[in-house]
């Protein structure tokens, strides 16, 4: 493959491969593990241009093909090379309404960067870092390029203001439809706000993205639990919405069903993170929501995903003496983003791999004192394709703990399904939706994100949102179902 | 912002608020609750809905002063606002014609028992209501409950009004008198609900209780409200709040509700310390009002 004829990049392909991937400036590990400020500090314009020069400008860019929302990587990187950072941001926004978010939390190694041609020889292009840079640059400049739209007179209700709902809202408002987003909590942003901690995704960034969406005309209503406060049918029949998108996100936390899970000190990751991120319980008593004091305590998270790492790294920042990740498989199988595992290790998190709790022990007064764990070895691959962990007989060990956080996944939230007649669900209770159009079994009702797939990532939820927005637009313009 | 149309103490430390909440008013059914957050730095707490008026677009909530948030709430008056009110949450009570229903309300739980008693009556049941309070001044909703009950019994712990004793004394009398009871609904302090459950278990009377665990989002996300039902985890916000009393592990509920006792005490003391100056509260609320 060769650079396009009009390339602004002065380097030959061979030279580009020799340019090292530009390191992301970050807070030193032994400082950041005591504060909630962002770990990554962001590229300077110089670093961004230097990194952008590494792009091979493939004729058939596999990065874009592997992006769930189809960001035009090659073109936005070219604009960075040309020094047109605002243009680069606008280019990304054509496909991605939340670039400052995905630039930070998307597992790029599974998508764009994982397929970058450079990665065959050297480290892949820092696409996530570049995306973050232009989104932040645009924010600092305070100038958005607002799209021109012609109103269609159609109204769409979006249920849930998480990444998939916001994507649908952002895409449809640009097509001229009226969009109103309903949120159950008192703050907008869904998992971006209650789940992902400040040190990985500052809340100010979400507020800025929301302000931008308001500028484009998206309406928001908080404190509305669709299914309870108002039903899908009422939205369509009484409030005049022509289509509804359901993006209600992750459901109830799963527990292991082992003895002692109801002890005081055992949290679900959702509760633990909600107390910290949404309710600011770590600022108690300035904020009223309490949480257990973690100073000098030993804390463990059970699980190996991003949520698990978010929880345990938060615990460390709140003064935990020891902070463990207890994961029943090995590091290779951990679903967490590679950069998060790397950062967590630097910060001093103790990874207890191939280990699983079998019981939580108490002090006799209802408080957790330890997790009885068993060591595992990997056996044959299971249905997920990963090697199944098998307990090693006689390997029990008691790990003293004051707090244990369960981050082993979620189940479907039943509220919308149980109050919407005719809305098909699968046997686990998730909403059935076509994987291309995101149509549900109810005319005019679309769904996507975790409430369809079960717990996944921000970018996959946004991908579903994009597909849904496109088919909602088709439905609203043609009337065909 | 949710405007307080009317606020009035109905007993010492127990206040009724009429809130402007048209969406909730339209949907509220017996057995459901709201979660509210008074101001920007406030916690989210579940609160009983006593009644609603869909035409006026209002709901009534009844709040008993206990911790900081309820004390702060009860310092609010007509014309003030509450920052966030979300609901109606939880599954509604299952209201069917079953025959004779004994509705038991203990303390401020009486406010939540009221809409259920009324609904059971409307469904054609014979409704026997027992309300219990510590003392005469704390007996609430007597007139309202008399209207919807075939029989109303009242007990006070100190005997200062009606009969001295506990709601379970009345329930035992009913059972001993051979009164046919098809269903018992008990809402109140955990010790009361547990005592009722133990009594009816022996008699094999189907009994429902409304649980009040610690809760944050109330929408089936955080899992903080998990309760042990038949030795399995269930979530009061989406699976409840009403459960089969004979399957509830009350011990775990008491234990988990005590998790933040120290923090709650600290919060309350700090609030009481500053409450001597009403301007402090007003200032906090005014700030909270800005989103």
XYZ file of C-alpha atoms in Angstrom:
772
model
C 0.000 0.000 0.000
C 1.201 3.476 -0.731
C 0.393 6.910 0.532
C -2.282 8.801 -1.343
C -0.970 11.056 -4.073
C -1.795 14.293 -2.263
C -0.373 13.203 1.074
C 0.893 16.026 3.258
C 3.109 13.609 5.104
C 6.745 14.347 4.253
C 7.963 10.934 5.431
C 8.289 7.840 3.302
C 6.583 4.684 4.520
C 9.903 3.280 5.712
C 10.633 6.435 7.667
C 7.205 6.359 9.259
C 7.795 2.900 10.656
C 10.938 4.186 12.339
C 9.099 6.934 14.230
C 8.343 5.505 17.684
C 4.798 5.594 19.020
C 4.572 8.796 21.040
C 4.115 8.087 24.729
C 1.048 9.423 26.466
C 2.121 11.798 29.234
C 0.660 10.570 32.520
C 0.579 11.345 36.224
C 3.315 9.417 38.075
C 1.876 6.183 39.457
C 2.762 6.870 43.092
C 1.018 10.237 42.957
C -2.051 9.335 40.967
C -2.913 6.352 43.156
C -3.764 8.894 45.853
C -5.966 11.226 43.813
C -8.900 11.091 41.420
C -7.348 13.318 38.752
C -7.042 11.865 35.301
C -4.219 9.362 34.803
C -3.487 10.301 31.193
C -2.680 13.943 30.580
C -3.169 14.091 26.826
C -0.908 14.829 23.863
C 0.409 18.309 23.144
C -0.173 19.542 19.567
C 3.480 18.654 18.815
C 3.152 15.106 20.118
C -0.132 14.700 18.247
C 1.387 15.789 14.933
C 4.414 13.616 15.505
C 2.187 10.608 16.200
C -0.099 11.405 13.246
C 2.937 11.277 10.928
C 3.206 7.534 11.642
C -0.052 6.789 9.787
C 0.596 4.682 6.690
C -2.484 6.141 4.972
C -3.603 2.733 3.755
C -5.679 2.671 0.582
C -8.108 0.344 2.345
C -7.969 1.382 6.003
C -8.721 -1.622 8.210
C -8.905 0.664 11.252
C -12.184 2.177 10.044
C -13.566 -1.228 9.104
C -12.971 -2.381 12.650
C -14.465 0.649 14.355
C -17.986 -0.082 15.656
C -19.056 3.452 14.693
C -16.891 3.633 11.560
C -14.729 6.661 12.383
C -12.828 7.812 9.298
C -9.419 7.457 10.915
C -7.277 8.086 7.870
C -8.938 11.393 7.046
C -8.965 12.771 10.566
C -5.305 11.824 11.021
C -4.456 13.550 7.741
C -6.151 16.690 9.048
C -3.964 16.500 12.160
C -0.886 16.269 9.928
C -2.178 19.352 8.124
C -2.564 21.124 11.478
C -6.329 21.453 11.064
C -7.297 20.114 14.474
C -10.840 21.534 14.439
C -11.381 19.999 11.025
C -10.153 16.691 12.404
C -12.638 16.924 15.275
C -15.481 17.707 12.883
C -14.452 14.730 10.735
C -14.673 12.392 13.734
C -17.988 13.875 14.798
C -19.531 12.796 11.495
C -19.423 9.263 12.874
C -18.870 9.591 16.611
C -20.764 12.035 18.816
C -18.600 11.332 21.877
C -14.956 11.479 20.698
C -13.606 12.815 23.999
C -15.175 9.798 25.688
C -14.133 7.064 23.280
C -10.667 8.571 22.967
C -10.331 7.689 26.641
C -12.290 4.513 27.335
C -12.559 2.582 24.062
C -10.521 -0.660 23.995
C -8.678 0.423 20.836
C -6.586 -2.755 20.858
C -9.755 -4.719 20.067
C -10.828 -2.372 17.274
C -8.963 0.245 15.218
C -5.467 -0.123 16.673
C -5.741 -3.899 16.786
C -6.028 -3.896 12.980
C -3.571 -1.080 12.284
C -1.087 -2.203 9.628
C 1.786 -0.750 11.670
C 1.129 -3.292 14.408
C 2.457 -6.047 12.155
C 5.955 -4.615 12.611
C 5.855 -1.987 15.360
C 3.354 -0.480 17.772
C 0.067 0.574 16.193
C -0.837 4.191 15.525
C -2.136 5.875 18.709
C -5.582 6.399 17.247
C -7.300 6.655 20.615
C -4.781 9.201 21.838
C -5.200 11.250 18.655
C -8.968 11.108 18.880
C -8.795 12.320 22.461
C -6.399 15.092 21.465
C -8.608 16.627 18.769
C -11.762 16.293 20.887
C -10.061 18.059 23.797
C -8.568 20.663 21.467
C -11.995 21.441 20.074
C -13.338 21.741 23.613
C -10.588 24.124 24.654
C -11.193 26.309 21.610
C -14.864 26.390 22.529
C -15.914 26.438 18.920
C -18.050 23.657 17.588
C -18.994 23.406 14.011
C -22.768 22.997 14.320
C -24.314 20.986 11.509
C -27.045 22.522 9.329
C -30.305 20.603 9.541
C -33.804 20.798 8.135
C -36.508 19.826 10.647
C -38.516 16.749 9.695
C -41.283 17.191 12.259
C -40.715 13.688 13.617
C -40.183 13.013 17.329
C -38.000 10.313 18.845
C -37.818 9.267 22.499
C -34.514 7.878 23.715
C -34.638 5.855 26.912
C -31.371 6.139 28.798
C -28.632 8.754 28.465
C -25.664 6.392 28.376
C -23.303 6.042 25.416
C -25.768 4.300 23.119
C -28.663 6.664 23.872
C -26.476 9.716 23.397
C -25.218 8.345 20.091
C -28.764 7.848 18.838
C -29.718 11.331 20.028
C -26.668 12.950 18.435
C -27.148 11.198 15.105
C -30.900 11.795 14.848
C -30.818 15.461 15.832
C -28.381 15.986 12.937
C -30.936 14.417 10.618
C -33.546 16.966 11.659
C -35.662 14.885 14.031
C -36.759 16.130 17.435
C -35.119 14.074 20.156
C -35.948 13.827 23.830
C -33.776 11.700 26.121
C -35.236 10.242 29.323
C -32.883 9.390 32.177
C -33.776 7.491 35.350
C -31.043 9.012 37.489
C -30.678 12.644 38.495
C -27.586 13.041 36.300
C -27.172 12.466 32.592
C -24.576 10.137 31.093
C -25.501 6.677 32.349
C -22.496 4.454 32.958
C -20.162 7.264 31.885
C -21.264 9.097 35.025
C -22.147 6.464 37.623
C -19.705 3.788 36.483
C -16.464 5.090 35.029
C -14.355 6.968 37.591
C -13.067 10.492 37.288
C -9.431 9.332 36.907
C -10.309 7.618 33.650
C -13.083 9.879 32.382
C -13.481 13.294 34.019
C -17.151 14.168 34.445
C -16.509 17.637 33.061
C -15.981 15.989 29.681
C -19.433 14.413 29.777
C -20.964 17.733 30.780
C -19.283 19.408 27.823
C -20.505 16.743 25.414
C -24.016 17.116 26.846
C -23.872 20.887 26.465
C -22.934 20.413 22.845
C -25.908 18.096 22.335
C -28.219 20.615 23.978
C -26.815 23.259 21.611
C -27.793 21.002 18.731
C -31.323 20.842 20.155
C -31.486 17.556 22.048
C -33.889 17.750 25.015
C -33.207 15.899 28.258
C -35.512 14.879 31.087
C -34.011 13.378 34.261
C -35.795 11.475 37.049
C -37.895 9.439 34.606
C -37.794 5.655 34.910
C -39.385 4.534 31.664
C -41.538 1.540 32.476
C -42.477 3.031 35.831
C -42.858 6.813 35.475
C -44.168 6.487 31.922
C -44.448 3.469 29.649
C -43.217 3.004 26.085
C -46.837 2.808 24.945
C -47.704 6.085 26.664
C -44.712 7.771 25.047
C -45.898 6.678 21.614
C -49.654 6.979 22.008
C -50.043 9.922 24.367
C -46.865 11.948 24.063
C -46.614 11.745 20.301
C -43.257 10.065 19.815
C -42.944 8.457 16.397
C -40.186 6.070 17.453
C -38.510 4.964 20.662
C -34.956 3.794 21.259
C -34.339 1.705 24.378
C -30.794 1.966 25.691
C -31.299 1.252 29.369
C -27.907 -0.339 29.830
C -26.525 -2.747 32.356
C -28.874 -4.382 34.764
C -28.644 -5.790 38.221
C -25.313 -7.023 39.466
C -24.684 -10.748 39.630
C -23.486 -12.432 42.749
C -21.749 -15.777 43.053
C -24.234 -17.359 45.413
C -21.499 -18.267 47.894
C -21.871 -18.090 51.694
C -21.310 -14.671 53.238
C -22.214 -12.506 50.241
C -24.697 -10.593 52.391
C -22.120 -9.582 54.973
C -21.558 -5.896 55.609
C -18.513 -4.986 53.572
C -19.509 -6.940 50.470
C -20.507 -4.571 47.679
C -21.508 -4.990 44.085
C -19.184 -3.008 41.823
C -22.202 -1.068 40.564
C -23.097 0.052 44.075
C -19.505 0.767 45.055
C -18.871 2.850 41.928
C -22.259 4.572 42.086
C -21.591 5.704 45.632
C -18.242 7.132 44.563
C -18.906 8.502 41.086
C -22.546 9.560 41.136
C -23.058 10.278 44.812
C -19.532 11.489 45.688
C -19.638 9.424 48.884
C -15.879 9.771 49.239
C -16.491 13.435 49.982
C -18.679 12.543 52.970
C -19.691 14.482 55.073
C -19.680 17.341 52.531
C -21.882 15.012 50.488
C -24.478 13.067 52.461
C -24.219 9.637 50.837
C -22.006 7.467 53.038
C -19.597 4.663 52.190
C -17.336 2.510 54.289
C -14.052 4.180 55.229
C -11.332 2.358 53.315
C -8.290 3.966 54.939
C -5.847 1.285 56.025
C -8.289 -1.465 55.014
C -7.652 -4.466 52.797
C -9.961 -4.472 49.791
C -10.444 -6.932 46.938
C -12.444 -6.896 43.758
C -13.717 -10.151 42.301
C -13.605 -10.093 38.497
C -11.280 -9.112 35.660
C -13.144 -6.584 33.540
C -12.917 -2.808 33.273
C -15.514 -2.416 36.007
C -13.410 -4.529 38.355
C -10.326 -2.405 37.701
C -12.284 0.842 38.037
C -13.547 -0.318 41.429
C -10.249 -1.498 42.866
C -8.266 1.478 41.593
C -10.886 3.711 43.237
C -10.471 1.767 46.490
C -6.729 2.314 46.334
C -7.258 6.045 45.866
C -9.536 6.060 48.903
C -6.759 4.828 51.137
C -6.932 1.033 50.937
C -3.804 -0.573 52.421
C -3.911 -3.562 50.125
C -5.928 -3.688 46.926
C -6.355 -7.028 45.211
C -7.843 -8.176 41.950
C -9.104 -11.732 42.398
C -9.678 -13.308 38.991
C -10.378 -16.948 38.314
C -8.574 -17.104 34.971
C -5.131 -15.822 33.980
C -4.156 -12.353 32.830
C -4.373 -13.382 29.186
C -8.117 -13.963 29.568
C -8.823 -10.723 31.437
C -11.429 -8.742 29.526
C -10.175 -5.373 30.820
C -8.538 -2.849 28.507
C -4.798 -3.481 28.248
C -3.887 0.070 29.258
C -5.980 -0.203 32.444
C -4.270 -3.433 33.508
C -0.908 -1.769 32.868
C -1.867 1.344 34.828
C -3.342 -0.688 37.699
C -0.159 -2.692 38.037
C 1.940 0.495 38.078
C -0.277 1.891 40.815
C 0.334 -1.078 43.081
C -2.728 -3.265 42.608
C -2.000 -6.870 43.636
C -3.267 -9.289 40.990
C -4.299 -12.658 42.389
C -4.790 -14.568 39.156
C -6.298 -18.054 38.893
C -8.039 -17.505 42.204
C -11.700 -17.494 43.176
C -13.517 -16.941 46.456
C -15.642 -19.815 47.742
C -16.870 -18.163 50.926
C -16.815 -14.833 52.756
C -15.990 -15.100 56.442
C -17.424 -12.881 59.167
C -16.515 -11.555 62.597
C -19.685 -13.032 64.022
C -21.417 -9.630 63.969
C -22.223 -9.494 60.299
C -19.007 -7.849 59.099
C -16.642 -9.267 56.501
C -13.188 -10.345 57.736
C -11.788 -12.526 54.938
C -12.389 -14.280 51.657
C -11.728 -17.987 51.558
C -10.218 -18.507 48.137
C -9.318 -21.486 46.052
C -6.563 -21.534 43.423
C -7.442 -22.581 39.895
C -5.757 -24.128 36.890
C -6.864 -23.758 33.291
C -8.546 -26.724 31.654
C -10.278 -27.200 28.307
C -11.837 -24.206 26.497
C -15.445 -23.463 27.510
C -18.350 -22.041 25.480
C -16.686 -18.595 25.478
C -13.598 -20.113 23.851
C -11.503 -19.298 26.894
C -9.885 -22.070 28.901
C -12.125 -23.094 31.749
C -10.724 -22.542 35.247
C -10.760 -25.681 37.375
C -10.309 -25.530 41.183
C -7.174 -27.156 42.569
C -8.113 -29.463 45.432
C -6.784 -28.490 48.840
C -5.583 -25.063 47.660
C -7.859 -23.026 49.964
C -6.339 -19.908 51.424
C -7.953 -17.181 53.553
C -7.297 -13.640 52.380
C -8.026 -11.097 55.158
C -10.372 -8.383 53.819
C -12.555 -5.580 55.123
C -14.266 -4.921 51.825
C -14.980 -7.191 48.855
C -16.416 -5.847 45.626
C -18.236 -8.195 43.265
C -17.617 -7.325 39.611
C -18.630 -10.532 37.880
C -21.233 -9.182 35.488
C -24.842 -8.114 35.380
C -28.246 -9.489 34.450
C -30.964 -7.840 32.384
C -32.872 -4.997 34.020
C -36.514 -6.130 33.734
C -38.399 -2.835 34.091
C -39.000 -1.856 30.443
C -39.564 -5.427 29.247
C -42.118 -6.197 31.948
C -44.168 -3.080 31.203
C -44.109 -3.173 27.397
C -46.508 -5.757 25.986
C -45.248 -7.485 22.856
C -41.607 -6.561 23.374
C -39.679 -9.767 22.720
C -36.888 -10.864 25.019
C -34.376 -13.679 24.894
C -34.183 -16.398 27.493
C -31.899 -14.336 29.696
C -34.383 -11.450 29.647
C -32.488 -9.135 27.296
C -34.467 -7.303 24.623
C -34.458 -8.984 21.225
C -33.222 -6.639 18.531
C -32.036 -7.225 14.982
C -28.253 -6.951 14.906
C -28.282 -4.751 11.786
C -31.310 -2.538 12.260
C -31.686 -2.758 16.075
C -35.435 -3.185 15.496
C -37.311 -4.928 18.291
C -40.467 -7.012 17.894
C -42.548 -3.861 18.430
C -43.165 -1.517 15.514
C -41.349 1.768 15.961
C -39.355 0.507 18.927
C -35.595 0.006 18.643
C -33.073 -1.145 21.221
C -29.324 -1.456 21.618
C -26.384 -1.556 23.985
C -26.132 -3.647 27.125
C -29.910 -4.157 27.389
C -29.677 -6.173 24.148
C -26.218 -7.759 24.311
C -25.592 -7.994 28.036
C -22.641 -6.144 29.525
C -20.220 -4.942 26.842
C -18.220 -1.798 26.119
C -18.988 1.866 25.558
C -17.982 1.680 21.908
C -20.096 -1.395 21.171
C -23.091 0.360 22.719
C -22.326 3.377 20.543
C -22.058 1.144 17.487
C -25.548 -0.186 18.187
C -26.708 3.395 18.620
C -25.339 4.346 15.213
C -27.069 1.437 13.486
C -30.283 2.208 15.317
C -30.154 5.898 14.402
C -29.716 5.019 10.764
C -32.640 2.597 10.719
C -34.833 4.901 12.834
C -34.173 7.586 10.230
C -35.155 5.155 7.455
C -38.296 4.190 9.333
C -39.292 7.793 9.974
C -38.728 8.860 6.378
C -40.272 5.855 4.630
C -42.773 4.652 7.230
C -41.734 1.125 6.309
C -41.191 -1.451 9.010
C -37.190 20.629 40.835
C -40.326 19.364 42.508
C -42.407 22.025 44.205
C -43.925 21.514 47.647
C -47.563 22.599 47.267
C -48.333 21.969 50.906
C -46.414 20.765 53.948
C -47.807 20.007 57.352
C -46.815 18.015 60.413
C -49.420 15.320 61.062
C -47.719 14.115 64.226
C -44.597 15.124 66.128
C -41.692 14.525 63.736
C -43.947 13.204 60.957
C -44.713 15.529 58.073
C -46.947 15.176 55.046
C -45.871 16.869 51.820
C -48.031 17.434 48.782
C -45.591 17.547 45.870
C -46.107 18.687 42.316
C -45.100 15.539 40.390
C -47.582 15.016 37.540
C -45.840 12.048 35.931
C -45.608 10.149 39.219
C -49.163 11.086 40.219
C -50.533 9.536 37.036
C -48.842 6.211 37.607
C -48.678 5.666 41.365
C -50.248 2.493 42.711
C -50.489 1.066 46.202
C -47.223 -0.371 47.463
C -44.910 1.882 45.467
C -42.434 4.479 46.684
C -40.270 7.337 45.428
C -36.583 8.081 45.770
C -35.665 11.644 46.399
C -32.633 13.844 46.709
C -33.251 17.094 48.535
C -30.329 19.161 47.293
C -27.155 18.911 45.237
C -24.972 17.275 47.889
C -27.830 15.179 49.229
C -28.149 11.411 49.393
C -30.871 9.466 47.575
C -33.396 7.946 49.948
C -36.591 5.961 49.416
C -39.762 7.526 50.812
C -43.310 6.255 51.166
C -46.063 7.506 48.874
C -49.258 7.894 50.852
C -51.540 8.968 48.076
C -51.718 10.719 44.742
C -54.059 12.946 42.794
C -53.616 12.376 39.058
C -55.954 15.271 38.172
C -54.036 17.810 40.220
C -50.745 16.139 39.344
C -49.661 15.800 42.946
C -48.415 13.062 45.235
C -48.443 12.930 49.014
C -45.404 11.669 50.822
C -45.064 11.123 54.545
C -41.686 11.615 56.172
C -40.589 10.761 59.677
C -37.579 12.618 61.043
C -34.796 10.168 61.725
C -31.451 10.871 60.027
C -30.073 14.021 58.488
C -31.955 13.809 55.212
C -35.369 13.260 56.767
C -34.724 16.038 59.285
C -33.696 18.345 56.486
C -36.787 17.369 54.519
C -39.016 18.055 57.473
C -37.544 21.529 57.794
C -38.972 22.353 54.360
C -42.252 24.170 53.964
C -44.961 25.019 51.485
C -43.381 26.783 48.519
C -39.938 25.138 48.902
C -38.681 22.569 46.386
C -37.032 19.184 46.380
C -34.323 18.793 43.760
C -35.117 15.267 42.547
C -38.075 12.952 43.008
C -38.231 9.777 40.955
C -40.904 7.129 40.847
C -43.227 5.471 41.342
C -40.711 2.719 42.076
C -41.099 -0.921 42.987
C -43.795 -3.310 41.946
C -47.309 -2.285 42.958
C -49.063 -4.380 45.623
C -50.877 -7.374 44.204
C -54.440 -6.394 44.892
C -57.030 -9.132 44.432
C -60.258 -10.149 46.021
C -59.143 -12.833 48.445
C -61.715 -12.487 51.244
C -60.489 -10.997 54.481
C -57.303 -8.984 54.509
C -55.596 -7.793 57.656
C -53.553 -4.667 56.951
C -51.032 -3.802 59.643
C -49.251 -0.473 59.776
C -46.588 0.270 62.340
C -45.417 3.831 62.948
C -44.813 5.755 59.713
C -45.358 2.461 57.825
C -49.029 3.228 58.347
C -48.748 5.805 55.573
C -47.661 3.126 53.100
C -50.303 0.705 54.412
C -53.061 3.209 53.743
C -53.194 3.051 49.915
C -53.040 -0.756 50.088
C -55.898 -0.939 52.607
C -57.936 1.335 50.356
C -57.132 -0.769 47.289
C -58.017 -4.033 49.026
C -61.313 -2.477 50.080
C -62.066 -1.292 46.545
C -61.317 -4.791 45.281
C -64.166 -6.088 47.462
C -62.266 -7.507 50.415
C -63.190 -7.300 54.053
C -60.404 -5.138 55.458
C -59.315 -5.300 59.065
C -56.719 -2.660 59.791
C -54.428 -2.619 62.784
C -52.288 0.408 63.380
C -49.644 0.626 66.040
C -47.768 3.608 67.395
C -45.487 4.326 70.302
C -47.801 6.855 71.834
C -51.043 8.762 71.195
C -49.544 11.677 69.252
C -47.856 9.314 66.800
C -51.068 7.614 65.673
C -51.475 8.765 62.065
C -54.144 8.443 59.372
C -56.787 7.187 61.780
C -59.655 8.962 60.024
C -58.492 7.979 56.552
C -58.022 4.332 57.506
C -61.364 4.169 59.302
C -63.038 5.118 56.007
C -61.494 2.222 54.089
C -61.571 -0.440 56.809
C -64.391 -2.667 58.013
C -62.667 -2.857 61.362
C -59.955 -0.535 62.644
C -57.885 -1.409 65.674
C -55.292 0.830 67.277
C -52.586 -0.004 69.747
C -50.114 2.237 71.521
C -47.000 0.925 73.245
C -47.683 3.062 76.326
C -51.454 2.731 76.363
C -51.924 6.481 76.007
C -54.536 5.924 73.304
C -56.863 3.047 72.497
C -55.392 -0.286 73.630
C -51.998 -0.716 75.264
C -49.784 -3.216 73.487
C -48.477 -4.120 70.061
C -50.116 -4.811 66.713
C -49.272 -8.490 67.181
C -51.475 -8.600 70.287
C -54.432 -7.631 68.103
C -53.432 -10.068 65.407
C -53.198 -12.853 67.982
C -56.680 -11.973 69.257
C -58.067 -12.192 65.735
C -56.452 -15.582 65.226
C -57.564 -16.879 68.607
C -61.119 -15.678 67.983
C -61.155 -17.841 64.905
C -61.413 -14.901 62.480
C -60.905 -16.133 58.965
C -57.833 -14.352 57.559
C -56.858 -14.870 53.917
C -53.993 -12.420 53.717
C -51.929 -10.265 56.038
C -50.041 -7.219 54.795
C -47.618 -5.760 57.328
C -45.665 -2.546 56.828
C -43.585 -0.996 59.557
C -40.435 -1.467 61.607
C -38.488 -4.638 60.829
C -39.039 -6.078 64.328
C -42.775 -5.647 63.886
C -42.837 -7.280 60.449
C -40.720 -10.144 61.748
C -43.027 -10.681 64.736
C -46.067 -10.700 62.442
C -44.358 -13.168 60.129
C -43.530 -15.533 62.984
C -47.100 -15.440 64.211
C -48.750 -16.105 60.853
C -46.206 -18.732 59.822
C -47.565 -21.066 62.473
C -51.112 -20.450 61.265
C -50.154 -20.835 57.641
C -51.621 -17.440 56.735
C -50.191 -15.895 53.575
C -48.342 -12.780 54.694
C -46.729 -9.990 52.731
C -44.276 -7.426 54.079
C -42.844 -4.295 52.477
C -39.082 -4.125 52.944
C -36.996 -0.996 53.389
C -33.358 -1.844 52.692
C -30.679 0.726 51.886
C -31.197 1.826 48.305
C -29.433 4.185 45.914
C -30.740 4.264 42.364
C -33.934 2.288 42.970
C -34.124 1.321 39.296
C -32.407 -2.069 39.223
C -28.834 -0.978 38.658
C -26.757 -0.791 41.835
C -27.886 -3.860 43.752
C -27.523 -2.114 47.123
C -31.058 -3.105 48.113
C -30.441 -6.817 47.901
C -32.378 -8.866 50.405
C -32.243 -12.556 51.178
C -35.493 -14.220 50.156
C -35.696 -17.978 50.525
C -31.904 -17.862 50.824
C -31.521 -16.192 47.409
C -30.573 -12.608 46.560
C -33.469 -10.492 45.382
C -33.633 -6.767 44.851
C -36.236 -4.731 46.710
C -36.397 -2.048 44.001
C -37.382 -4.312 41.105
C -38.449 -7.615 42.708
C -40.150 -5.893 45.670
C -40.545 -3.983 47.877
C -43.249 -6.479 48.894
C -42.184 -10.051 49.586
C -43.617 -13.209 51.107
C -42.940 -12.594 54.794
C -42.273 -16.248 55.493
C -39.339 -16.293 53.079
C -37.618 -13.107 54.237
C -34.357 -13.284 56.180
C -35.049 -10.387 58.554
C -31.740 -10.835 60.377
C -29.742 -9.998 57.249
C -31.986 -6.995 56.580
C -31.357 -5.599 60.074
C -27.639 -6.255 59.737
C -27.305 -4.634 56.304
C -29.395 -1.619 57.346
C -26.872 -0.991 60.133
C -23.938 -0.746 57.707
C -23.651 3.049 57.798
C -24.849 3.683 61.353
C -21.665 5.529 62.339
C -21.715 7.755 59.277
C -25.426 8.421 59.704
C -24.884 9.501 63.319
C -22.021 11.768 62.314
C -24.119 13.355 59.582
C -27.041 13.885 61.922
C -24.920 15.445 64.677
C -23.309 17.845 62.217
C -26.721 18.760 60.852
C -28.223 19.328 64.300
C -25.236 21.464 65.176
C -25.853 23.713 62.180
C -29.644 23.512 62.364
C -29.734 26.119 65.144
C -29.195 28.531 62.295
C -32.026 28.106 59.780
C -30.061 30.189 57.305
C -27.605 27.305 56.942
C -30.307 24.999 55.677
C -31.789 27.620 53.408
C -28.364 28.407 52.034
C -27.649 24.731 51.322
C -31.007 24.377 49.636
C -30.608 27.499 47.564
C -27.267 26.238 46.300
C -28.757 22.833 45.721
C -31.475 24.363 43.623
C -29.021 25.331 40.936
C -28.372 22.461 38.590
